[in-house]
Every structure is written in structure tokens, then in C-alpha cells.
Amino acid sequence: FNLYKPYVRSHAEVSNFLQHDAPSDVKKALTAMSAEHGYRIDDLLIEPIQRLPRLRLLLLEFRKKMTEAHPDWEDMNTAIEKLTATVTGINDAKRVEEGKTKVLELQRNLKSAPPDLIQPHRSVISEMMMEVSKTTVSPNDMADLLSSGPDSAFLSPRHDPGEEPEEEGMKPRHVFLLTDLLLVVKDKDSGEHGIKRSLRGGAHKYRLKAQLPLKHAKIVWPGPGDDPLMHQIVCPGVLVSLKARCQADADRWMGLLQDTKAQLDQNSRAALGRRKSGAMQLGSDALLPRTPRTVLDAESPAISMHDSNLGISPGHHPGNKRHTIM
């Protein structure tokens, strides 16, 4: 089954190439083949990936006809377990690769896309249409912003008398949840029909309205007195409120956002632990006595020198309770 892993990793990339970047004569040939035979190239490319789930279902049907006394009972269970693990791994790998392909599509369709949008670790986890508002907040007010009244978890920025807040009302926006980013984009066509367009079509352009690094974000979930469809994200200098269009969307989105933030925080803690461990190792190495290093040259006698002379340095939804995820 190891042959399936590289195939799955390259499947999304090949499909994206054939759809967007293939030469015109290749696209014409594929269109002609589809018209003649009644299937597309994507239907053929997905066949090997679909074969294992079908085989697993077949074995499950065989097992229904068997009893525990059958001599192949244990082997059948082992085969089903291994197939299940393989199918799960393929689905996970396919999901990641499709997410990375969506990042490429997002960069292609996003006007003034961030230059560092494409990263090896980054993929699109989900996309949703939401009502979004954005308010700029001064750094001095950020601490006060995190305090709220007894009946509401949501935050309301306070402004000095006479100060005009830079605030947007709730507007429909595409929101993309990435591995470590939240991107809020506006359809380049501002009309009602443009708003309903989806990035999946690959033909419409978007403008970036907000880029929120989740590593530095605080997420505020709805409390008892808040709209259950809403949540807020606080980043340095900005407060963004997001409202889903129905409760099912809100539950799914908030669950994905919570899981993504938790995974990102876990990765950050693991990386910090590795850095501390490496620093401690370097510190212990520095206490060891230095030994001379001998350099041999073909035309000169052996020269003894220390490292210092060479310039070498040791080298789901939380429910109706207010809380923030740091």
C-alpha cells in the first residue's frame, strides 16, 4: 500500500495542473476524449484512490458471512484493520494535498496576495461565507478590550471623546481558515451575484480585507448573552467579528477553528521545547574542555590550532461560556 501515498500526494497537483496550467492542445485532447467516451480525466485519476475503500467494503461483506470459528477469521480481521488504517491515512493525505492546492488557487485568485502566502506547511482547511466586521484598536486599548460586562462575552472597543473609530459594519465576506492563518477576502465584483461566487470556480478575483495570524490571535466565543452564530478574533491592532449564516455552519466552523488553534499552540510548545533542549545541550557542550584540532596540509607540517582561532562558534464548540484561547 506504500505505492498509494506518493500517488495521493501528487493527485491534487496533477488535477490542478490539467485544469489550469496544461497547454491548450492538451486541454482540447482531454475535452475531445470526454465527449467521445463520456468520462473525464479526473474520473480516471481518482480510480486508484477509490479502489481501497471498495476493497474494504467487500471484505466487510465477506466477514458478515463468516463465524469466529472460521479458520480465516483472524486473518480477515487483520486485513480489515490494515485496510482501514490505510484508507484513513490516504484520506488524511488527500485532505492535506487538496488544502495545499487550494492555497495555490487562492493566491491565483486573490488580488495583492501576501508574498509569503504559499508555505510548505500551509493548507486551506475550510472556506465559508460569513458576515464580518473589522475595527482597528490602538495597542493601549487592547488590554481594556478584553474586559466585558457580566452578561456578554463579546468585546466592545472604547474610544476617546471625539475620536473617529476605523470600523466596518457587518458585510458578507469569504473567510478562509488555513493551517495558521485566517484570511478575510471580498469579492472583486461588489454586487449581490459576485458575493455568491465561490473560489472553487477559479475564475473570479478577490481582494484581501484582513489577514489574521492565528499564532498571535485570541478567540472569544459567544457567552450566554451573545449571538450564538458569532465569535470574535483579536489580533494586535484589530478586532474582527464573524457571524455564520446558520447554527450548523457556526458549530462546524467554530469546531474547526478551535481544533486548528489548539494544534497550532501544541506545535508552538513542541518547537519551544526543542529549542530549549538544544540550548541546554549547547550550554553543556560549552563547559567541555577544548581539544586542539590538527590540520594537515600536503606541503606544510601539521599545524595545531583551537576552534576559537578558526572563528567557529558552538554552534468543537466550547458552549455558552466566555473564555479565550491564547
mmCIF file of C-alpha atoms in Angstrom:
data_model
loop_
_atom_site.group_PDB
_atom_site.id
_atom_site.type_symbol
_atom_site.label_atom_id
_atom_site.label_comp_id
_atom_site.label_asym_id
_atom_site.label_seq_id
_atom_site.Cartn_x
_atom_site.Cartn_y
_atom_site.Cartn_z
ATOM 1 C CA PHE A 1 0.000 0.000 0.000
ATOM 2 C CA ASN A 2 3.011 2.333 0.174
ATOM 3 C CA LEU A 3 2.576 2.999 -3.564
ATOM 4 C CA TYR A 4 -0.640 4.861 -2.818
ATOM 5 C CA LYS A 5 0.998 7.554 -0.672
ATOM 6 C CA PRO A 6 3.032 9.302 -3.406
ATOM 7 C CA TYR A 7 0.112 8.905 -5.808
ATOM 8 C CA VAL A 8 -2.261 10.617 -3.391
ATOM 9 C CA ARG A 9 0.273 13.386 -2.696
ATOM 10 C CA SER A 10 0.602 14.169 -6.420
ATOM 11 C CA HIS A 11 -3.060 13.633 -7.380
ATOM 12 C CA ALA A 12 -4.310 17.092 -6.393
ATOM 13 C CA GLU A 13 -1.304 18.799 -8.004
ATOM 14 C CA VAL A 14 -1.786 16.932 -11.301
ATOM 15 C CA SER A 15 -5.529 17.644 -11.353
ATOM 16 C CA ASN A 16 -4.888 21.332 -10.708
ATOM 17 C CA PHE A 17 -2.274 21.437 -13.485
ATOM 18 C CA LEU A 18 -4.588 19.803 -16.014
ATOM 19 C CA GLN A 19 -7.383 22.207 -15.091
ATOM 20 C CA HIS A 20 -5.433 25.473 -15.056
ATOM 21 C CA ASP A 21 -1.919 25.228 -16.471
ATOM 22 C CA ALA A 22 -1.937 22.472 -19.107
ATOM 23 C CA PRO A 23 -1.157 23.536 -22.699
ATOM 24 C CA SER A 24 -4.166 24.326 -24.853
ATOM 25 C CA ASP A 25 -3.661 21.293 -27.106
ATOM 26 C CA VAL A 26 -3.710 19.007 -24.049
ATOM 27 C CA LYS A 27 -6.942 20.590 -22.827
ATOM 28 C CA LYS A 28 -8.508 20.155 -26.273
ATOM 29 C CA ALA A 29 -7.499 16.478 -26.365
ATOM 30 C CA LEU A 30 -8.963 15.879 -22.903
ATOM 31 C CA THR A 31 -12.198 17.633 -23.873
ATOM 32 C CA ALA A 32 -12.463 15.508 -27.006
ATOM 33 C CA MET A 33 -11.851 12.322 -25.003
ATOM 34 C CA SER A 34 -14.564 13.281 -22.533
ATOM 35 C CA ALA A 35 -17.042 13.967 -25.329
ATOM 36 C CA GLU A 36 -16.248 10.671 -27.074
ATOM 37 C CA HIS A 37 -16.148 8.301 -24.101
ATOM 38 C CA GLY A 38 -18.408 10.057 -21.588
ATOM 39 C CA TYR A 39 -15.898 10.440 -18.745
ATOM 40 C CA ARG A 40 -13.293 12.983 -17.730
ATOM 41 C CA ILE A 41 -9.620 12.504 -16.958
ATOM 42 C CA ASP A 42 -10.371 13.248 -13.292
ATOM 43 C CA ASP A 43 -12.679 10.226 -13.228
ATOM 44 C CA LEU A 44 -9.747 8.021 -14.237
ATOM 45 C CA LEU A 45 -7.202 9.629 -11.927
ATOM 46 C CA ILE A 46 -9.395 9.091 -8.873
ATOM 47 C CA GLU A 47 -9.976 5.392 -9.578
ATOM 48 C CA PRO A 48 -6.840 4.064 -7.794
ATOM 49 C CA ILE A 49 -7.713 6.087 -4.681
ATOM 50 C CA GLN A 50 -11.265 4.743 -4.622
ATOM 51 C CA ARG A 51 -10.123 1.129 -5.031
ATOM 52 C CA LEU A 52 -9.068 0.585 -1.409
ATOM 53 C CA PRO A 53 -12.345 1.766 0.188
ATOM 54 C CA ARG A 54 -14.212 -0.560 -2.187
ATOM 55 C CA LEU A 55 -11.944 -3.458 -1.214
ATOM 56 C CA ARG A 56 -12.562 -2.733 2.475
ATOM 57 C CA LEU A 57 -16.336 -2.780 1.936
ATOM 58 C CA LEU A 58 -16.003 -6.069 0.087
ATOM 59 C CA LEU A 59 -14.092 -7.653 2.985
ATOM 60 C CA LEU A 60 -16.680 -6.363 5.451
ATOM 61 C CA GLU A 61 -19.378 -8.103 3.431
ATOM 62 C CA PHE A 62 -17.352 -11.340 3.405
ATOM 63 C CA ARG A 63 -16.945 -11.167 7.186
ATOM 64 C CA LYS A 64 -20.716 -10.995 7.658
ATOM 65 C CA LYS A 65 -20.916 -14.488 6.144
ATOM 66 C CA MET A 66 -18.215 -15.866 8.444
ATOM 67 C CA THR A 67 -18.237 -17.051 12.053
ATOM 68 C CA GLU A 68 -15.495 -16.736 14.653
ATOM 69 C CA ALA A 69 -14.827 -20.463 14.230
ATOM 70 C CA HIS A 70 -13.798 -19.936 10.598
ATOM 71 C CA PRO A 71 -10.063 -20.601 10.101
ATOM 72 C CA ASP A 72 -9.662 -17.261 8.262
ATOM 73 C CA TRP A 73 -11.478 -15.187 10.909
ATOM 74 C CA GLU A 74 -8.343 -13.679 12.475
ATOM 75 C CA ASP A 75 -6.699 -13.043 9.105
ATOM 76 C CA MET A 76 -9.870 -11.349 7.861
ATOM 77 C CA ASN A 77 -9.955 -9.034 10.885
ATOM 78 C CA THR A 78 -6.268 -8.211 10.449
ATOM 79 C CA ALA A 79 -6.791 -7.400 6.769
ATOM 80 C CA ILE A 80 -9.761 -5.140 7.548
ATOM 81 C CA GLU A 81 -7.827 -3.312 10.280
ATOM 82 C CA LYS A 82 -4.864 -2.686 7.981
ATOM 83 C CA LEU A 83 -7.124 -1.567 5.146
ATOM 84 C CA THR A 84 -8.996 0.768 7.483
ATOM 85 C CA ALA A 85 -5.719 2.331 8.685
ATOM 86 C CA THR A 86 -4.509 2.701 5.095
ATOM 87 C CA VAL A 87 -7.769 4.287 3.924
ATOM 88 C CA THR A 88 -7.667 6.708 6.870
ATOM 89 C CA GLY A 89 -4.091 7.659 6.022
ATOM 90 C CA ILE A 90 -4.984 8.154 2.358
ATOM 91 C CA ASN A 91 -7.957 10.349 3.267
ATOM 92 C CA ASP A 92 -5.815 12.459 5.601
ATOM 93 C CA ALA A 93 -3.066 12.827 2.984
ATOM 94 C CA LYS A 94 -5.612 13.687 0.291
ATOM 95 C CA ARG A 95 -7.204 16.301 2.528
ATOM 96 C CA VAL A 96 -3.837 17.950 3.174
ATOM 97 C CA GLU A 97 -2.840 17.946 -0.502
ATOM 98 C CA GLU A 98 -6.202 19.357 -1.549
ATOM 99 C CA GLY A 99 -5.746 22.079 1.062
ATOM 100 C CA LYS A 100 -2.332 22.978 -0.372
ATOM 101 C CA THR A 101 -3.791 23.098 -3.866
ATOM 102 C CA LYS A 102 -6.463 25.489 -2.591
ATOM 103 C CA VAL A 103 -3.698 27.770 -1.313
ATOM 104 C CA LEU A 104 -2.325 27.921 -4.871
ATOM 105 C CA GLU A 105 -5.827 28.675 -6.176
ATOM 106 C CA LEU A 106 -6.275 31.333 -3.520
ATOM 107 C CA GLN A 107 -3.045 33.044 -4.495
ATOM 108 C CA ARG A 108 -4.048 32.887 -8.168
ATOM 109 C CA ASN A 109 -7.461 34.438 -7.499
ATOM 110 C CA LEU A 110 -6.531 36.928 -4.778
ATOM 111 C CA LYS A 111 -5.517 40.415 -5.811
ATOM 112 C CA SER A 112 -2.472 41.655 -3.879
ATOM 113 C CA ALA A 113 -1.975 38.264 -2.269
ATOM 114 C CA PRO A 114 0.601 38.205 0.555
ATOM 115 C CA PRO A 115 4.009 37.312 -0.931
ATOM 116 C CA ASP A 116 4.556 34.644 1.715
ATOM 117 C CA LEU A 117 1.118 33.045 1.379
ATOM 118 C CA ILE A 118 2.479 29.772 -0.013
ATOM 119 C CA GLN A 119 4.395 27.847 2.648
ATOM 120 C CA PRO A 120 5.280 24.120 2.786
ATOM 121 C CA HIS A 121 3.219 23.602 5.941
ATOM 122 C CA ARG A 122 0.214 25.719 4.931
ATOM 123 C CA SER A 123 -3.068 24.415 3.548
ATOM 124 C CA VAL A 124 -6.697 25.554 3.403
ATOM 125 C CA ILE A 125 -8.813 23.775 5.998
ATOM 126 C CA SER A 126 -12.197 25.329 5.293
ATOM 127 C CA GLU A 127 -13.970 28.154 3.466
ATOM 128 C CA MET A 128 -17.237 29.814 4.479
ATOM 129 C CA MET A 129 -19.332 32.845 3.637
ATOM 130 C CA MET A 130 -19.886 34.974 6.779
ATOM 131 C CA GLU A 131 -20.949 38.393 7.928
ATOM 132 C CA VAL A 132 -17.762 40.135 9.041
ATOM 133 C CA SER A 133 -16.893 43.434 10.709
ATOM 134 C CA LYS A 134 -13.427 44.810 11.433
ATOM 135 C CA THR A 135 -12.423 47.501 13.949
ATOM 136 C CA THR A 136 -8.950 48.932 14.423
ATOM 137 C CA VAL A 137 -7.808 49.151 18.034
ATOM 138 C CA SER A 138 -4.842 51.000 19.490
ATOM 139 C CA PRO A 139 -2.281 48.911 21.402
ATOM 140 C CA ASN A 140 -3.025 50.859 24.612
ATOM 141 C CA ASP A 141 -6.683 49.825 24.487
ATOM 142 C CA MET A 142 -6.014 46.151 23.784
ATOM 143 C CA ALA A 143 -5.882 45.115 27.464
ATOM 144 C CA ASP A 144 -9.095 47.007 28.299
ATOM 145 C CA LEU A 145 -10.723 45.491 25.239
ATOM 146 C CA LEU A 146 -10.502 42.024 26.754
ATOM 147 C CA SER A 147 -12.753 43.002 29.685
ATOM 148 C CA SER A 148 -16.515 42.618 29.202
ATOM 149 C CA GLY A 149 -19.780 43.026 31.049
ATOM 150 C CA PRO A 150 -21.356 40.276 33.170
ATOM 151 C CA ASP A 151 -23.969 39.270 30.595
ATOM 152 C CA SER A 152 -21.887 39.274 27.444
ATOM 153 C CA ALA A 153 -18.656 37.690 26.372
ATOM 154 C CA PHE A 154 -18.181 39.819 23.280
ATOM 155 C CA LEU A 155 -15.824 42.747 23.240
ATOM 156 C CA SER A 156 -16.657 46.385 22.504
ATOM 157 C CA PRO A 157 -13.751 48.731 21.855
ATOM 158 C CA ARG A 158 -13.918 52.081 23.655
ATOM 159 C CA HIS A 159 -12.740 55.292 22.010
ATOM 160 C CA ASP A 160 -11.704 58.666 23.369
ATOM 161 C CA PRO A 161 -14.220 61.516 23.057
ATOM 162 C CA GLY A 162 -14.075 62.976 19.576
ATOM 163 C CA GLU A 163 -12.119 60.016 18.200
ATOM 164 C CA GLU A 164 -13.430 58.506 14.991
ATOM 165 C CA PRO A 165 -13.076 54.712 15.131
ATOM 166 C CA GLU A 166 -11.951 52.951 11.970
ATOM 167 C CA GLU A 167 -14.804 50.469 11.929
ATOM 168 C CA GLU A 168 -16.640 48.492 9.273
ATOM 169 C CA GLY A 169 -20.216 47.301 9.640
ATOM 170 C CA MET A 170 -21.149 43.648 9.150
ATOM 171 C CA LYS A 171 -20.623 42.767 5.499
ATOM 172 C CA PRO A 172 -20.656 39.476 3.582
ATOM 173 C CA ARG A 173 -17.148 38.123 3.117
ATOM 174 C CA HIS A 174 -15.396 34.912 2.155
ATOM 175 C CA VAL A 175 -13.438 33.625 5.158
ATOM 176 C CA PHE A 176 -10.664 31.070 4.660
ATOM 177 C CA LEU A 177 -9.289 29.059 7.549
ATOM 178 C CA LEU A 178 -5.699 27.992 6.868
ATOM 179 C CA THR A 179 -3.297 25.975 8.960
ATOM 180 C CA ASP A 180 -2.019 29.094 10.725
ATOM 181 C CA LEU A 181 -3.934 31.998 9.177
ATOM 182 C CA LEU A 182 -7.425 33.391 8.834
ATOM 183 C CA LEU A 183 -7.980 35.310 5.598
ATOM 184 C CA VAL A 184 -10.993 37.556 5.028
ATOM 185 C CA VAL A 185 -11.496 38.414 1.364
ATOM 186 C CA LYS A 186 -14.005 40.460 -0.593
ATOM 187 C CA ASP A 187 -15.352 39.563 -3.990
ATOM 188 C CA LYS A 188 -13.881 41.945 -6.551
ATOM 189 C CA ASP A 189 -17.378 42.299 -8.027
ATOM 190 C CA SER A 190 -19.285 44.021 -5.231
ATOM 191 C CA GLY A 191 -22.769 43.128 -6.497
ATOM 192 C CA GLU A 192 -25.044 40.530 -4.975
ATOM 193 C CA HIS A 193 -24.222 37.974 -7.672
ATOM 194 C CA GLY A 194 -20.496 38.463 -7.179
ATOM 195 C CA ILE A 195 -20.790 37.860 -3.463
ATOM 196 C CA LYS A 196 -22.286 34.432 -4.077
ATOM 197 C CA ARG A 197 -19.418 33.281 -6.246
ATOM 198 C CA SER A 198 -17.088 30.631 -4.899
ATOM 199 C CA LEU A 199 -13.341 30.411 -5.220
ATOM 200 C CA ARG A 200 -13.692 26.835 -6.411
ATOM 201 C CA GLY A 201 -14.644 28.056 -9.853
ATOM 202 C CA GLY A 202 -11.185 29.602 -10.181
ATOM 203 C CA ALA A 203 -12.476 32.385 -12.476
ATOM 204 C CA HIS A 204 -13.199 35.223 -10.036
ATOM 205 C CA LYS A 205 -10.802 37.609 -8.333
ATOM 206 C CA TYR A 206 -10.849 38.624 -4.666
ATOM 207 C CA ARG A 207 -9.422 41.462 -2.604
ATOM 208 C CA LEU A 208 -7.761 40.828 0.734
ATOM 209 C CA LYS A 209 -9.549 42.582 3.608
ATOM 210 C CA ALA A 210 -7.852 41.037 6.652
ATOM 211 C CA GLN A 211 -5.001 38.647 7.354
ATOM 212 C CA LEU A 212 -5.062 37.277 10.925
ATOM 213 C CA PRO A 213 -2.134 35.122 12.140
ATOM 214 C CA LEU A 214 -3.710 32.573 14.473
ATOM 215 C CA LYS A 215 -0.481 32.180 16.430
ATOM 216 C CA HIS A 216 -0.925 35.686 17.877
ATOM 217 C CA ALA A 217 -4.736 35.665 17.962
ATOM 218 C CA LYS A 218 -7.180 35.444 20.856
ATOM 219 C CA ILE A 219 -10.519 33.847 20.074
ATOM 220 C CA VAL A 220 -13.612 34.913 22.022
ATOM 221 C CA TRP A 221 -16.553 32.524 21.883
ATOM 222 C CA PRO A 222 -20.215 33.529 22.426
ATOM 223 C CA GLY A 223 -21.412 33.781 26.019
ATOM 224 C CA PRO A 224 -24.944 33.487 27.480
ATOM 225 C CA GLY A 225 -25.993 36.939 26.295
ATOM 226 C CA ASP A 226 -24.362 36.766 22.856
ATOM 227 C CA ASP A 227 -25.483 35.750 19.396
ATOM 228 C CA PRO A 228 -24.594 32.020 19.155
ATOM 229 C CA LEU A 229 -23.756 32.448 15.474
ATOM 230 C CA MET A 230 -20.940 34.892 16.245
ATOM 231 C CA HIS A 231 -17.381 34.794 17.525
ATOM 232 C CA GLN A 232 -14.555 37.324 17.652
ATOM 233 C CA ILE A 233 -10.856 37.226 16.871
ATOM 234 C CA VAL A 234 -8.464 39.716 18.464
ATOM 235 C CA CYS A 235 -5.083 40.365 16.895
ATOM 236 C CA PRO A 236 -2.658 43.213 17.614
ATOM 237 C CA GLY A 237 -4.401 46.354 16.436
ATOM 238 C CA VAL A 238 -7.615 44.813 15.150
ATOM 239 C CA LEU A 239 -10.852 43.232 16.377
ATOM 240 C CA VAL A 240 -12.776 41.099 13.876
ATOM 241 C CA SER A 241 -16.319 39.846 14.500
ATOM 242 C CA LEU A 242 -17.620 36.951 12.390
ATOM 243 C CA LYS A 243 -21.179 35.670 12.105
ATOM 244 C CA ALA A 244 -22.158 32.404 10.425
ATOM 245 C CA ARG A 245 -25.371 32.140 8.419
ATOM 246 C CA CYS A 246 -26.903 29.268 10.382
ATOM 247 C CA GLN A 247 -26.273 27.297 13.564
ATOM 248 C CA ALA A 248 -24.955 24.242 11.695
ATOM 249 C CA ASP A 249 -22.353 26.400 9.924
ATOM 250 C CA ALA A 250 -21.436 28.094 13.210
ATOM 251 C CA ASP A 251 -20.924 24.782 15.021
ATOM 252 C CA ARG A 252 -18.816 23.321 12.211
ATOM 253 C CA TRP A 253 -16.704 26.451 11.757
ATOM 254 C CA MET A 254 -16.080 27.065 15.451
ATOM 255 C CA GLY A 255 -15.125 23.428 15.940
ATOM 256 C CA LEU A 256 -12.598 23.585 13.088
ATOM 257 C CA LEU A 257 -11.231 26.908 14.331
ATOM 258 C CA GLN A 258 -10.841 25.609 17.878
ATOM 259 C CA ASP A 259 -9.075 22.437 16.689
ATOM 260 C CA THR A 260 -6.777 24.418 14.380
ATOM 261 C CA LYS A 261 -5.812 26.862 17.119
ATOM 262 C CA ALA A 262 -5.183 24.028 19.604
ATOM 263 C CA GLN A 263 -2.969 22.177 17.093
ATOM 264 C CA LEU A 264 -1.038 25.361 16.320
ATOM 265 C CA ASP A 265 -0.458 26.044 20.023
ATOM 266 C CA GLN A 266 0.653 22.447 20.551
ATOM 267 C CA ASN A 267 3.145 22.730 17.683
ATOM 268 C CA SER A 268 4.466 26.010 19.117
ATOM 269 C CA ARG A 269 5.005 24.463 22.542
ATOM 270 C CA ALA A 270 6.770 21.464 20.994
ATOM 271 C CA ALA A 271 9.055 23.751 18.961
ATOM 272 C CA LEU A 272 9.826 25.826 22.066
ATOM 273 C CA GLY A 273 10.699 22.651 23.960
ATOM 274 C CA ARG A 274 13.084 21.568 21.199
ATOM 275 C CA ARG A 275 14.772 24.981 21.209
ATOM 276 C CA LYS A 276 15.233 24.881 24.991
ATOM 277 C CA SER A 277 16.618 21.367 24.773
ATOM 278 C CA GLY A 278 19.050 22.444 22.068
ATOM 279 C CA ALA A 279 20.120 25.486 24.085
ATOM 280 C CA MET A 280 20.774 23.317 27.148
ATOM 281 C CA GLN A 281 22.821 20.940 25.010
ATOM 282 C CA LEU A 282 24.869 23.824 23.630
ATOM 283 C CA GLY A 283 25.396 25.111 27.158
ATOM 284 C CA SER A 284 26.671 21.767 28.374
ATOM 285 C CA ASP A 285 28.954 21.458 25.359
ATOM 286 C CA ALA A 286 30.461 24.838 26.134
ATOM 287 C CA LEU A 287 31.625 23.550 29.522
ATOM 288 C CA LEU A 288 33.671 20.764 27.973
ATOM 289 C CA PRO A 289 37.424 21.404 27.636
ATOM 290 C CA ARG A 290 38.507 22.311 24.163
ATOM 291 C CA THR A 291 40.894 19.981 22.417
ATOM 292 C CA PRO A 292 43.360 21.025 19.752
ATOM 293 C CA ARG A 293 42.429 20.325 16.158
ATOM 294 C CA THR A 294 45.088 19.147 13.770
ATOM 295 C CA VAL A 295 45.053 20.402 10.198
ATOM 296 C CA LEU A 296 47.187 18.558 7.665
ATOM 297 C CA ASP A 297 48.432 20.223 4.523
ATOM 298 C CA ALA A 298 50.220 18.432 1.725
ATOM 299 C CA GLU A 299 53.041 20.997 1.564
ATOM 300 C CA SER A 300 53.385 22.043 5.202
ATOM 301 C CA PRO A 301 53.828 20.321 8.568
ATOM 302 C CA ALA A 302 50.927 19.686 10.865
ATOM 303 C CA ILE A 303 49.544 22.856 12.448
ATOM 304 C CA SER A 304 47.712 22.727 15.776
ATOM 305 C CA MET A 305 45.030 25.313 16.480
ATOM 306 C CA HIS A 306 41.908 25.740 18.648
ATOM 307 C CA ASP A 307 38.375 26.234 17.388
ATOM 308 C CA SER A 308 38.372 29.824 18.648
ATOM 309 C CA ASN A 309 41.196 30.669 16.306
ATOM 310 C CA LEU A 310 39.142 29.373 13.407
ATOM 311 C CA GLY A 311 36.165 31.556 14.342
ATOM 312 C CA ILE A 312 33.865 28.553 14.936
ATOM 313 C CA SER A 313 31.002 29.180 17.350
ATOM 314 C CA PRO A 314 29.405 26.298 19.281
ATOM 315 C CA GLY A 315 27.038 26.142 17.450
ATOM 316 C CA HIS A 316 -15.743 21.708 18.968
ATOM 317 C CA HIS A 317 -17.627 24.338 20.278
ATOM 318 C CA PRO A 318 -16.908 25.392 23.865
ATOM 319 C CA GLY A 319 -20.581 26.088 24.670
ATOM 320 C CA ASN A 320 -22.145 29.098 26.314
ATOM 321 C CA LYS A 321 -19.293 30.169 28.476
ATOM 322 C CA ARG A 322 -16.936 33.033 27.902
ATOM 323 C CA HIS A 323 -13.312 32.167 27.545
ATOM 324 C CA THR A 324 -10.405 32.995 25.292
ATOM 325 C CA ILE A 325 -7.849 30.782 23.627
ATOM 326 C CA MET A 326 -4.465 32.402 23.954
#
